[in-house]
Coordinates of N, CA and C and ligand atoms in Angstrom, one line a residue:
X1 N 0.9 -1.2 0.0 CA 0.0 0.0 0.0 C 0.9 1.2 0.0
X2 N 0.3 2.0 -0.7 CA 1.5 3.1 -1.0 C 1.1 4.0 0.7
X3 N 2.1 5.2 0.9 CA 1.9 5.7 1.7 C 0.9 6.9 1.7
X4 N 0.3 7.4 0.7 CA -1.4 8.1 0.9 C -2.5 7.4 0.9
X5 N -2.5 6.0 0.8 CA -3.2 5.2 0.8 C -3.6 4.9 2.9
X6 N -2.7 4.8 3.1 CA -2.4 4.1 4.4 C -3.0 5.9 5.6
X7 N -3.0 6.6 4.9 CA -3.5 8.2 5.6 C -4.4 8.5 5.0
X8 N -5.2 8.0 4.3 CA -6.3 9.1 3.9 C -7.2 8.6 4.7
X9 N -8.6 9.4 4.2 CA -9.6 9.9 4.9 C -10.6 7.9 4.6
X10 N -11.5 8.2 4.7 CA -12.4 6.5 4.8 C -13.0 6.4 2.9
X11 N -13.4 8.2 2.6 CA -14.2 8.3 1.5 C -13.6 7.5 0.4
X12 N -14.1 8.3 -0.7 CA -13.4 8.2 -2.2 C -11.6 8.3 -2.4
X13 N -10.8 7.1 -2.3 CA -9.6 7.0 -1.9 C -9.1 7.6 -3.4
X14 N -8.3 8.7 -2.9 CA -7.6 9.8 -4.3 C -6.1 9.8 -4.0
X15 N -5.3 9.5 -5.0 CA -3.9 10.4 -5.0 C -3.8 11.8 -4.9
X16 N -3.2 12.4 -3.8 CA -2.9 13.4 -3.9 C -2.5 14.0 -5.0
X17 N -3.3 15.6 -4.9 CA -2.7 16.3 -6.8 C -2.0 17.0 -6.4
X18 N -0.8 17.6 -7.4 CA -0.5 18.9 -7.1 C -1.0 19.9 -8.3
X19 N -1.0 21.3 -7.4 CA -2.0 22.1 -8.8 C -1.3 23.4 -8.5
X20 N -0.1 23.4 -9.5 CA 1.0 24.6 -9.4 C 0.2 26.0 -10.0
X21 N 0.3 26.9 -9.2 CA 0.0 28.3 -9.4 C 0.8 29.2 -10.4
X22 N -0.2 29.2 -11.5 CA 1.0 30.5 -12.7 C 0.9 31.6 -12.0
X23 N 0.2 31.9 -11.0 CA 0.4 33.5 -10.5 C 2.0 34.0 -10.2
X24 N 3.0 32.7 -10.2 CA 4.4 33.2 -9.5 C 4.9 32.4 -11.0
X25 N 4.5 32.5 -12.1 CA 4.7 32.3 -13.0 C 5.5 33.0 -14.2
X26 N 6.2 33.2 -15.1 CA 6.3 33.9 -16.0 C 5.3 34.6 -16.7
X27 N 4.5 35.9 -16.8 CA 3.5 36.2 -17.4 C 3.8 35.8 -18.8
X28 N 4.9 36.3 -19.4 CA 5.3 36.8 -21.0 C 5.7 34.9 -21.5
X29 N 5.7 34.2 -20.7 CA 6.1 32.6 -21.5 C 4.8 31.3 -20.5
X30 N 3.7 31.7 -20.7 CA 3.1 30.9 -19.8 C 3.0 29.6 -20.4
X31 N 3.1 29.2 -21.8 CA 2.6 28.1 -22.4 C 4.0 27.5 -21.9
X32 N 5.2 28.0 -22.2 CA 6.6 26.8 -21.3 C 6.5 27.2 -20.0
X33 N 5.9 28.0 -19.3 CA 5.5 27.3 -17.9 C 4.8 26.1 -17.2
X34 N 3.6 26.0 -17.9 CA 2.7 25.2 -18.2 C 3.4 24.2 -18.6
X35 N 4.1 24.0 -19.7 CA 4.9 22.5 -20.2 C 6.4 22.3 -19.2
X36 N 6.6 23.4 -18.4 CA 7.6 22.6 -17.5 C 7.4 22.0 -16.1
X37 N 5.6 22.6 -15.5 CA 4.9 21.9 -14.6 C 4.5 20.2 -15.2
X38 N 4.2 20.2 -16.2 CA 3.2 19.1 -16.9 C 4.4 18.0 -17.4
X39 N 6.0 18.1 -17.7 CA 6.8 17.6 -17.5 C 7.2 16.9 -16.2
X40 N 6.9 17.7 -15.3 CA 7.5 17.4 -13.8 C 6.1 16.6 -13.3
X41 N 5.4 16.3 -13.8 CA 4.4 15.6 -13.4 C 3.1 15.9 -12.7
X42 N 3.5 17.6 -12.8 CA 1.7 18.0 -12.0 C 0.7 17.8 -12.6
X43 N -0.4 17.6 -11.4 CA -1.8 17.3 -11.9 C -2.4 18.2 -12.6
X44 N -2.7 19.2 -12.0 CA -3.6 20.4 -12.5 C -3.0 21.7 -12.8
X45 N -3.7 22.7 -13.2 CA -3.1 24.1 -13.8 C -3.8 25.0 -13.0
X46 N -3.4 25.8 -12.1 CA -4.4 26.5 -10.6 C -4.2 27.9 -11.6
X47 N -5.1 28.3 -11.7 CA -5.4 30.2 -12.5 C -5.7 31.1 -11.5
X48 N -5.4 31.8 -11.0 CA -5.9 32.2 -9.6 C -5.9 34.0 -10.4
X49 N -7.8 34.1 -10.7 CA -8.2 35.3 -11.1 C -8.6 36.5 -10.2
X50 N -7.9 37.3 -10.0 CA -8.3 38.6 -9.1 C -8.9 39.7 -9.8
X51 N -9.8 40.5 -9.6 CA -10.4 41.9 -9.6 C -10.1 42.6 -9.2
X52 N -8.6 42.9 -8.6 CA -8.5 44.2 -7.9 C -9.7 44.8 -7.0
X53 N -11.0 44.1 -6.9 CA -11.8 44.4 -6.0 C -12.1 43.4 -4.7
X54 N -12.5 42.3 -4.8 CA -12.0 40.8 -4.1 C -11.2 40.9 -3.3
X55 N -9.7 41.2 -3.9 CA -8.9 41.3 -3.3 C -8.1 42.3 -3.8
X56 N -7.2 42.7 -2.7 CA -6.5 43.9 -3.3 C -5.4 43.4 -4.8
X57 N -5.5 43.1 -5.6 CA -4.4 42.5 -6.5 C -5.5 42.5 -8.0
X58 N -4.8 42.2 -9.3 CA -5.4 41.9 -10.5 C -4.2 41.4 -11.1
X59 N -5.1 40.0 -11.7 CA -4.0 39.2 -12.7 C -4.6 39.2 -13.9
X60 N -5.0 38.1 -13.8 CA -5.9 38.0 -15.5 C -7.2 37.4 -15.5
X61 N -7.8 37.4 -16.8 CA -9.0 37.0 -16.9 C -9.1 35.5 -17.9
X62 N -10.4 35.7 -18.5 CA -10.7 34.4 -19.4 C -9.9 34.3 -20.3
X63 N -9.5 35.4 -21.0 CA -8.8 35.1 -22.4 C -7.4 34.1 -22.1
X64 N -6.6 34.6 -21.2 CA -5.5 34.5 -20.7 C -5.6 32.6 -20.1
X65 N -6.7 32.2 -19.4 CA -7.1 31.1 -19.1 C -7.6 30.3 -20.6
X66 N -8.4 30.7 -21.4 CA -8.4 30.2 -22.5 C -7.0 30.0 -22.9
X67 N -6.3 31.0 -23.4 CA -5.2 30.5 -24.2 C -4.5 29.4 -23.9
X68 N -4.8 28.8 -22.3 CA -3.7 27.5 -21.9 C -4.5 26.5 -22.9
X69 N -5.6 26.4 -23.1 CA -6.5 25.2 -23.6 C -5.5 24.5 -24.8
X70 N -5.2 23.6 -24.9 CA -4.3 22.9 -26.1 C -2.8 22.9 -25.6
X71 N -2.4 23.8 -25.2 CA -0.8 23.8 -24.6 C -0.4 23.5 -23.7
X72 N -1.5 22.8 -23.0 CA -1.4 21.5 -21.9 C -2.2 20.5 -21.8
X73 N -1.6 19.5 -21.6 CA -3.0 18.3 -21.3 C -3.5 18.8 -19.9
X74 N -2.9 19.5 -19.6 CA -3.6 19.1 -17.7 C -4.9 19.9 -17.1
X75 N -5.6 19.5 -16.4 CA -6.9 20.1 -16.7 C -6.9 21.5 -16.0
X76 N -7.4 22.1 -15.6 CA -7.6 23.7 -15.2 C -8.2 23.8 -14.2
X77 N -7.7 24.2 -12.7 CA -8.3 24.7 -11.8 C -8.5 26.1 -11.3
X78 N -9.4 26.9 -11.8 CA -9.8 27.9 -11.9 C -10.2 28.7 -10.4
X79 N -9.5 29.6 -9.6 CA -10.0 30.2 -8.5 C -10.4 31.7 -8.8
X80 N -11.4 32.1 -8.5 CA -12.1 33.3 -9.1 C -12.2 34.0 -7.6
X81 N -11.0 34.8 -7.4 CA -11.1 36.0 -6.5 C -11.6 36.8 -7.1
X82 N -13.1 37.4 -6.9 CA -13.5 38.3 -7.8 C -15.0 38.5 -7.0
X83 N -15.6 39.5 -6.9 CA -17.1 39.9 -6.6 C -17.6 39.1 -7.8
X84 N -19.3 39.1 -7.5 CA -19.9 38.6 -8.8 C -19.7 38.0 -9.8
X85 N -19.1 36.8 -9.2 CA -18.6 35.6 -10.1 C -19.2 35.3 -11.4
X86 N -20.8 35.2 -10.6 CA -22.1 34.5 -11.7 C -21.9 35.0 -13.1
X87 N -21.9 36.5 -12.8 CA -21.6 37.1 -14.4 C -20.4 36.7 -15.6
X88 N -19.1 36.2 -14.8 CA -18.2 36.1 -15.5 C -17.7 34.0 -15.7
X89 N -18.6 33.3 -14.7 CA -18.2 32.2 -14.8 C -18.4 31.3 -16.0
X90 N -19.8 31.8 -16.7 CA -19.5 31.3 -18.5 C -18.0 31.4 -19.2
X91 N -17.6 32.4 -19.1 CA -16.1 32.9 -19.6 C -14.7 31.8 -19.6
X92 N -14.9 31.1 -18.3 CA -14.2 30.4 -17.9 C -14.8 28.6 -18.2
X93 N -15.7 28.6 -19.0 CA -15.9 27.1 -19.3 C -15.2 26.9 -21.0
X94 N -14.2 25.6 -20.3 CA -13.7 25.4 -21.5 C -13.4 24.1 -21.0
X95 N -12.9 23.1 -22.3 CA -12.8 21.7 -22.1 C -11.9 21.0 -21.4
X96 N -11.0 21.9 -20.9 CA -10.2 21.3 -19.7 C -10.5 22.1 -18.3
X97 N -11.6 22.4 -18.3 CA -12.1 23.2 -16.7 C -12.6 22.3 -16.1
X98 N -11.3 21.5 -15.3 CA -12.2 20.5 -14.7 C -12.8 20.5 -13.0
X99 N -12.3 22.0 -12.4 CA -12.6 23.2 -11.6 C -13.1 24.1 -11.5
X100 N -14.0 25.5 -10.9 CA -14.3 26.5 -10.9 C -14.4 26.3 -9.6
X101 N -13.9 27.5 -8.8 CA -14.0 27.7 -7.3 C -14.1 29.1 -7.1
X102 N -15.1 29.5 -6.5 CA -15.5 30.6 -6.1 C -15.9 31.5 -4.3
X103 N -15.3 31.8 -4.2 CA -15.5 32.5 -2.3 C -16.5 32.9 -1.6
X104 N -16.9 31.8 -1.2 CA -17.9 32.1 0.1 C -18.2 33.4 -0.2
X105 N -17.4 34.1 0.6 CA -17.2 35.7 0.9 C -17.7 36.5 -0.3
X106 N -17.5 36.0 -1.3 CA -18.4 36.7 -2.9 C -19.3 36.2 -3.2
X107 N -19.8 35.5 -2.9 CA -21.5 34.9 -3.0 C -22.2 35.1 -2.2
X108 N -23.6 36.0 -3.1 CA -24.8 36.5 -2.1 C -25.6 34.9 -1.9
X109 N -25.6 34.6 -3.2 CA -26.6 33.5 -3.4 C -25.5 31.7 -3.6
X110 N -24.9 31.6 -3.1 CA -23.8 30.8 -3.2 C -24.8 29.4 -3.8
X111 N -25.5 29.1 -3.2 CA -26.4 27.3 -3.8 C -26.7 27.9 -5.3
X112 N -26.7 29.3 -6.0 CA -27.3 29.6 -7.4 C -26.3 29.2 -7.8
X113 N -24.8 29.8 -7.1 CA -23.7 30.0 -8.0 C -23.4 28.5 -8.4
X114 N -23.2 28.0 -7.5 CA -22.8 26.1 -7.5 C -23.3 25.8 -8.6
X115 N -25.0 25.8 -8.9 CA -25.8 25.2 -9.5 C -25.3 25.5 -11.0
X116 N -24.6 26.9 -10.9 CA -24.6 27.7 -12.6 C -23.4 27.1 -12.8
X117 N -22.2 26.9 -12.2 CA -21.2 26.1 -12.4 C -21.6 24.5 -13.0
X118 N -22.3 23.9 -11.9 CA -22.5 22.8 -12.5 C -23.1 22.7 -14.1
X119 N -24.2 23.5 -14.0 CA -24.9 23.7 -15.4 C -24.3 23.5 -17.1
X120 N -22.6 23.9 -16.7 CA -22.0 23.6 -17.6 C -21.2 22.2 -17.2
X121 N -21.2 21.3 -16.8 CA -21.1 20.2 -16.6 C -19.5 20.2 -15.3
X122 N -19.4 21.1 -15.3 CA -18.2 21.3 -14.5 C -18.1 21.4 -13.2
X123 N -16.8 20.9 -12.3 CA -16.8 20.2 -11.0 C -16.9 21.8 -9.8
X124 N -17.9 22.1 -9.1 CA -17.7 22.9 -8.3 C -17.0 23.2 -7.2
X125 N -15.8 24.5 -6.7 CA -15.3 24.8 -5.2 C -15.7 25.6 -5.1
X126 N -15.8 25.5 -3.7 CA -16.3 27.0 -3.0 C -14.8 27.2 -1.6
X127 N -14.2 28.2 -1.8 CA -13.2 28.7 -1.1 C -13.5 29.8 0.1
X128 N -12.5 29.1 1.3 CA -12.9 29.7 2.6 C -12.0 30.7 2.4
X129 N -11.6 32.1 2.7 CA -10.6 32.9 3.4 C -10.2 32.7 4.9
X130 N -9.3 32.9 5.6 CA -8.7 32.1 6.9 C -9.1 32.5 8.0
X131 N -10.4 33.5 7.8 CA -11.4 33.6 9.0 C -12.3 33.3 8.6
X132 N -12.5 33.0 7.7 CA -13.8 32.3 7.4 C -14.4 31.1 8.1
X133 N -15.2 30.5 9.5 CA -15.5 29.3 9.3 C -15.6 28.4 8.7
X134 N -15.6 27.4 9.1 CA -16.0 25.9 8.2 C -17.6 25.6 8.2
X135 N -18.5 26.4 9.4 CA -19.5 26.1 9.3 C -20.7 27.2 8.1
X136 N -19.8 27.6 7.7 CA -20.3 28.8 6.7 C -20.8 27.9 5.1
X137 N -20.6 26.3 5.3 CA -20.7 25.4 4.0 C -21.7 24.5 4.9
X138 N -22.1 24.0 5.9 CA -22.8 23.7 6.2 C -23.9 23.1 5.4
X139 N -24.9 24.5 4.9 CA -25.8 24.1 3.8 C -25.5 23.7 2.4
X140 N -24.6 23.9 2.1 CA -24.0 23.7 1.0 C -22.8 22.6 0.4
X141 N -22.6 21.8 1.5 CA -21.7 21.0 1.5 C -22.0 20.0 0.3
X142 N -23.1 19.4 0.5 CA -23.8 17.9 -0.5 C -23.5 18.5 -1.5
X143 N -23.6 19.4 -1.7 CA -23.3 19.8 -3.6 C -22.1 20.5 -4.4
X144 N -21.0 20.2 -3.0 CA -19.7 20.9 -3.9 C -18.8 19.1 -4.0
X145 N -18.1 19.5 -5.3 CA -16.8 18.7 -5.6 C -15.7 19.1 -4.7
X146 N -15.7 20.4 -4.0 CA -14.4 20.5 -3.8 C -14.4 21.9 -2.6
X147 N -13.6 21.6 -1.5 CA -13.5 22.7 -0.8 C -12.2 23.3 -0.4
X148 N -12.1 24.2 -1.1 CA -10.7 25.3 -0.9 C -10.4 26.3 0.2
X149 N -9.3 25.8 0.9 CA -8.7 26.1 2.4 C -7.7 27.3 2.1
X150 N -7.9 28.6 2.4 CA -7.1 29.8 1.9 C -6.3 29.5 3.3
X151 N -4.7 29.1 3.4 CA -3.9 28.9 4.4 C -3.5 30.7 3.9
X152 N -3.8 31.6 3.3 CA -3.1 33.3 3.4 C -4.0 33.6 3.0
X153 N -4.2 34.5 3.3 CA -5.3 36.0 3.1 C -4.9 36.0 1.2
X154 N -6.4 36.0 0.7 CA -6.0 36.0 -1.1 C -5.8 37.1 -1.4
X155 N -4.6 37.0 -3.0 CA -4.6 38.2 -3.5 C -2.9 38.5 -4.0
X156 N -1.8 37.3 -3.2 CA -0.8 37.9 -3.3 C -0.4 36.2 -3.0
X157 N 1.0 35.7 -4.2 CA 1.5 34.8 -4.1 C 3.5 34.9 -2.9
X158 N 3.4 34.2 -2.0 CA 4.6 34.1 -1.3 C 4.6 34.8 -0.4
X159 N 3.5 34.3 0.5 CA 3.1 34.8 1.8 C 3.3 33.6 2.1
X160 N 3.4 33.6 3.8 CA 3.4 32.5 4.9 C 2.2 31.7 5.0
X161 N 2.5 30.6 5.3 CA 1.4 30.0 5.6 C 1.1 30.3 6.5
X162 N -0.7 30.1 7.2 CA -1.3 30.5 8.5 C -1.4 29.7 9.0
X163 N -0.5 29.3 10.3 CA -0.6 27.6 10.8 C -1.7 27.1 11.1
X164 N -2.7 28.2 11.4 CA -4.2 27.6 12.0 C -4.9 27.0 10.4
X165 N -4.4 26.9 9.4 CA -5.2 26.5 8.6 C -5.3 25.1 8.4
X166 N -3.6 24.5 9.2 CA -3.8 22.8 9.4 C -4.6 22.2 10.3
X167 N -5.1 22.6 11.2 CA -6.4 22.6 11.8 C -7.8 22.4 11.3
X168 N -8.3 23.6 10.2 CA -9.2 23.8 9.7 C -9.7 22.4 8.8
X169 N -8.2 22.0 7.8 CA -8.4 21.2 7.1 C -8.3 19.9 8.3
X170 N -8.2 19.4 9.1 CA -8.4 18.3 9.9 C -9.6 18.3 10.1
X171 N -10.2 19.4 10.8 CA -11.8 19.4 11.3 C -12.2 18.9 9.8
X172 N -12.0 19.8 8.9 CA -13.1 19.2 7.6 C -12.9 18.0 7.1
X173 N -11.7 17.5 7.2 CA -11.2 16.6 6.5 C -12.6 15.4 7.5
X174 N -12.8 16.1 9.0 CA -13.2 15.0 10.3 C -14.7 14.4 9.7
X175 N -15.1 16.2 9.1 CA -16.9 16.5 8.6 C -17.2 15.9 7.6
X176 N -15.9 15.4 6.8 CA -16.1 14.6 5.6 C -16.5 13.3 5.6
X177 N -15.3 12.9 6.7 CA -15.6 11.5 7.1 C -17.0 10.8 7.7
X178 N -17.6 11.8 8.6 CA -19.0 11.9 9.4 C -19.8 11.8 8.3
X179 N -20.1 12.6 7.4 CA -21.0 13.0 6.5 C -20.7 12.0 5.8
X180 N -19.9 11.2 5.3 CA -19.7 9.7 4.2 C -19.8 10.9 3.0
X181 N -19.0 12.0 2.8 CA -19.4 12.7 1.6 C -17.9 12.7 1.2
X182 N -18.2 13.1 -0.3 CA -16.2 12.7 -0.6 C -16.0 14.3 -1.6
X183 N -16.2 15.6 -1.1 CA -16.2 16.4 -2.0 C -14.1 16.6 -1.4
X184 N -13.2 17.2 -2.6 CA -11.9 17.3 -2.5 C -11.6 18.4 -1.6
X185 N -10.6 18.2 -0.9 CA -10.0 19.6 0.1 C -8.6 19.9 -0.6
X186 N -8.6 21.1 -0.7 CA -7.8 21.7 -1.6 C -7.0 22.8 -0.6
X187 N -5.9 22.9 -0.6 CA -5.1 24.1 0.0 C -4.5 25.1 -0.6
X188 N -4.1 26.3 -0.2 CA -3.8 27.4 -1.3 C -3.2 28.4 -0.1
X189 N -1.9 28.7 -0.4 CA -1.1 29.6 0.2 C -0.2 29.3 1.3
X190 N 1.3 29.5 1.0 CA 2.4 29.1 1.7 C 2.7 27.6 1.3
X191 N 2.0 26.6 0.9 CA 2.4 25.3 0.4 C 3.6 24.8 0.1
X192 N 4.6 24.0 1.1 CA 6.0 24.1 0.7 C 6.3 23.0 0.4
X193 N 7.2 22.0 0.5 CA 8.1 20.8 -0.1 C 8.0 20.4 1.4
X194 N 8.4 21.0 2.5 CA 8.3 20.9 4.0 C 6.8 20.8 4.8
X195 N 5.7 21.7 3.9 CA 4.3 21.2 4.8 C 3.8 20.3 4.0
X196 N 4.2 20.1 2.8 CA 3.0 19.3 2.4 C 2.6 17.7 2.7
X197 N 3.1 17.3 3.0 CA 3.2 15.8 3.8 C 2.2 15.8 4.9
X198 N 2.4 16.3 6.0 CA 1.5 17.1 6.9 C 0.2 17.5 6.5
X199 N 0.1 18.3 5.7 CA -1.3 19.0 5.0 C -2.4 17.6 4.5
X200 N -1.5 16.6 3.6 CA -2.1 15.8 3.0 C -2.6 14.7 4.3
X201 N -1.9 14.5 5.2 CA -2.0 13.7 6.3 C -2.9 13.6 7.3
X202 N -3.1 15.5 6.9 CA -4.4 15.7 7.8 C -5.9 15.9 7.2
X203 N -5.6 15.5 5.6 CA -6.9 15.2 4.7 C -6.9 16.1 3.6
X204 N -5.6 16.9 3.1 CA -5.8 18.0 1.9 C -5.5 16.5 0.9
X205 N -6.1 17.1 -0.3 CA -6.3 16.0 -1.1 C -5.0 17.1 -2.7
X206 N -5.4 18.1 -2.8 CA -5.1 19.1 -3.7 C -4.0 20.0 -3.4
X207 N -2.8 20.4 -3.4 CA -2.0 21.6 -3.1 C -1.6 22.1 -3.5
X208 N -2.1 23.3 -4.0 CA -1.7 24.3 -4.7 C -0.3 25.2 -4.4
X209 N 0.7 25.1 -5.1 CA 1.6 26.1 -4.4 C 2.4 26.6 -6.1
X210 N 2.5 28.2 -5.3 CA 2.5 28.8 -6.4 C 4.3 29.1 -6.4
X211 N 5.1 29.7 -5.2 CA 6.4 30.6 -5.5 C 7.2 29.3 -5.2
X212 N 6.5 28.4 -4.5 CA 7.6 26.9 -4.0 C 7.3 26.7 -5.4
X213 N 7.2 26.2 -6.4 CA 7.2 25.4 -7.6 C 8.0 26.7 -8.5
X214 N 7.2 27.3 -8.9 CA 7.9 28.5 -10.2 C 9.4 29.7 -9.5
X215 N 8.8 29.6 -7.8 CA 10.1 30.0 -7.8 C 11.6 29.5 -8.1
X216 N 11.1 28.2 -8.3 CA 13.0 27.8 -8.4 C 13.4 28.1 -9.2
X217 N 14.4 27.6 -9.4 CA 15.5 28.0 -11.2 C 14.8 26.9 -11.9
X218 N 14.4 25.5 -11.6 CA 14.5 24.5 -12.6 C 13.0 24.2 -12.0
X219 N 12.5 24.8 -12.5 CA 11.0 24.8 -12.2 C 10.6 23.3 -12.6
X220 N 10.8 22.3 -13.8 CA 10.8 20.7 -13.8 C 11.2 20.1 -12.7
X221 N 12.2 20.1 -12.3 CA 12.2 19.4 -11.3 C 12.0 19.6 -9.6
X222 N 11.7 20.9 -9.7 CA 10.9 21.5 -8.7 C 9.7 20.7 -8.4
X223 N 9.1 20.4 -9.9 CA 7.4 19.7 -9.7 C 7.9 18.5 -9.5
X224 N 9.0 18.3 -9.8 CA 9.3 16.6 -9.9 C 9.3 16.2 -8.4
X225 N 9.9 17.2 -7.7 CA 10.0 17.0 -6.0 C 8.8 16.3 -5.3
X226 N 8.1 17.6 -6.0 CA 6.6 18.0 -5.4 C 5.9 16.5 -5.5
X227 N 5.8 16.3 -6.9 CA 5.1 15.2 -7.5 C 5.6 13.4 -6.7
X228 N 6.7 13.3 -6.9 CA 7.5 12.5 -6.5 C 7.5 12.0 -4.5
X229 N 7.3 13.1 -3.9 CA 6.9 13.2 -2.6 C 5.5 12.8 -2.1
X230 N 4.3 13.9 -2.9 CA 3.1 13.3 -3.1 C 2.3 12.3 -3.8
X231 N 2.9 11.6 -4.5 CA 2.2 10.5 -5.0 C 2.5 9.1 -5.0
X232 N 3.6 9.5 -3.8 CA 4.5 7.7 -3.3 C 3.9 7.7 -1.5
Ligands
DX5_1 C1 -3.3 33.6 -3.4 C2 -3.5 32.6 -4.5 C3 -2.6 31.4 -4.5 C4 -1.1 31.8 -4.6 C5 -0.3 30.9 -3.9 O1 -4.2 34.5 -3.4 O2 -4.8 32.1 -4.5 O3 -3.0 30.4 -5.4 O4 -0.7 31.8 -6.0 O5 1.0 31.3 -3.9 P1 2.1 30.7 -2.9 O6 2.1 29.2 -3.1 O7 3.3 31.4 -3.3 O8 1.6 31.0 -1.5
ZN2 ZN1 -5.3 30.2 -5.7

């Protein structure tokens, strides 16, 4: 039995993903960023869209998420820091969106937003910010794919992690098990080569890390760490 086998949760038994962040990316060469994550073996392609309103920061939008489509096999996990998602989440369905996650904290109507996600056949998250409760999904839990643990205040890649967020993801990872529900726990901010063993142990299924992967010089084998660590 491999060793995430022997720590996971009771549910739907998953390999750990990793889902490298272009935000700490090269803007001007993103398609060889993308093929030197997808070399190294990561799972997913994390887009992490800001509005300068959401959060203090602005990256990019759909176009910029479309253009990955074809220049990687790997599918697209899409985080939409952004007020009034509803309006802009058509934008972002495309055939490798195999994600859309959107913040608690920006949804008036969060059960509509889910529903309009799903609508296009695609896997729903809904993301906490690090004061956000866990009981704020309560009503909403049965119908997400996926719940995203903001370990830093969003908006800015290569910040610290907030140690209380390994906590958060244990209690959920606990609510998961209780509930017999198998939606994915996803983490996002400070993610290093050093916590992620830990993170996953305590039920993250997804780890997103953006300046630990792109920041190195050899960004392939940076994922190769990553990948090579998490999925043995
Ligand atoms: C923060 C973003 C993260 C960010 C993570 O608002 O949602 O995805 O890129 O960056 P690191 O891994 O550098 O903390
Ligand atoms: Zn993100």
């Amino acid at each position: 039995m491999s060793a995430w086998k022997s720590i996971k949760h009771k549910g739907e038994q998953q390999m750990p993903r990793l889902a490298p962040s272009i935000l700490s990316a090269d803007f001007s060469a993103l398609a060889d960023s993308v093929a030197k994550i997808e070399a190294g073996g990561a799972d997913l392609v994390h887009c992490d869209v800001m509005d300068g309103h959401f959060v203090p920061n602005i990256t990019f939008g759909a176009p910029i998420v479309k253009s990955l489509v074809g220049k990687t096999s790997l599918p697209l996990d899409v985080h939409l820091m952004i007020e009034r998602p509803d309006e802009r989440i058509p934008d972002f369905v495309t055939p490798q969106t195999e994600f859309i996650v959107v913040h608690q904290e920006a949804c008036v109507h969060l059960h509509r937003t889910v529903q309009l996600i799903h609508s296009f056949g695609i896997k729903a998250g809904v993301a906490l910010n690090p004061a956000t409760p866990l009981g704020a999904l309560d009503y909403i839990l049965d119908d997400l794919d996926l719940v995203l643990i903001m370990s830093v205040n969003p908006g800015f890649g290569g910040q610290k992690f907030i140690p209380v967020a390994m906590e958060k993801i244990a209690q959920l990872s606990e609510m998961r098990e209780e509930s017999g529900l198998n939606f994915a726990i996803e983490v996002d901010g400070g993610v290093n080569l050093d916590n992620a063993m830990s993170l996953i142990a305590n039920g993250a299924d997804i780890l997103v890390a953006g300046s630990a992967v792109f920041g190195a010089e050899d960004v392939t084998a940076r994922t190769r760490e990553f990948t090579k660590l998490i999925h043995f």
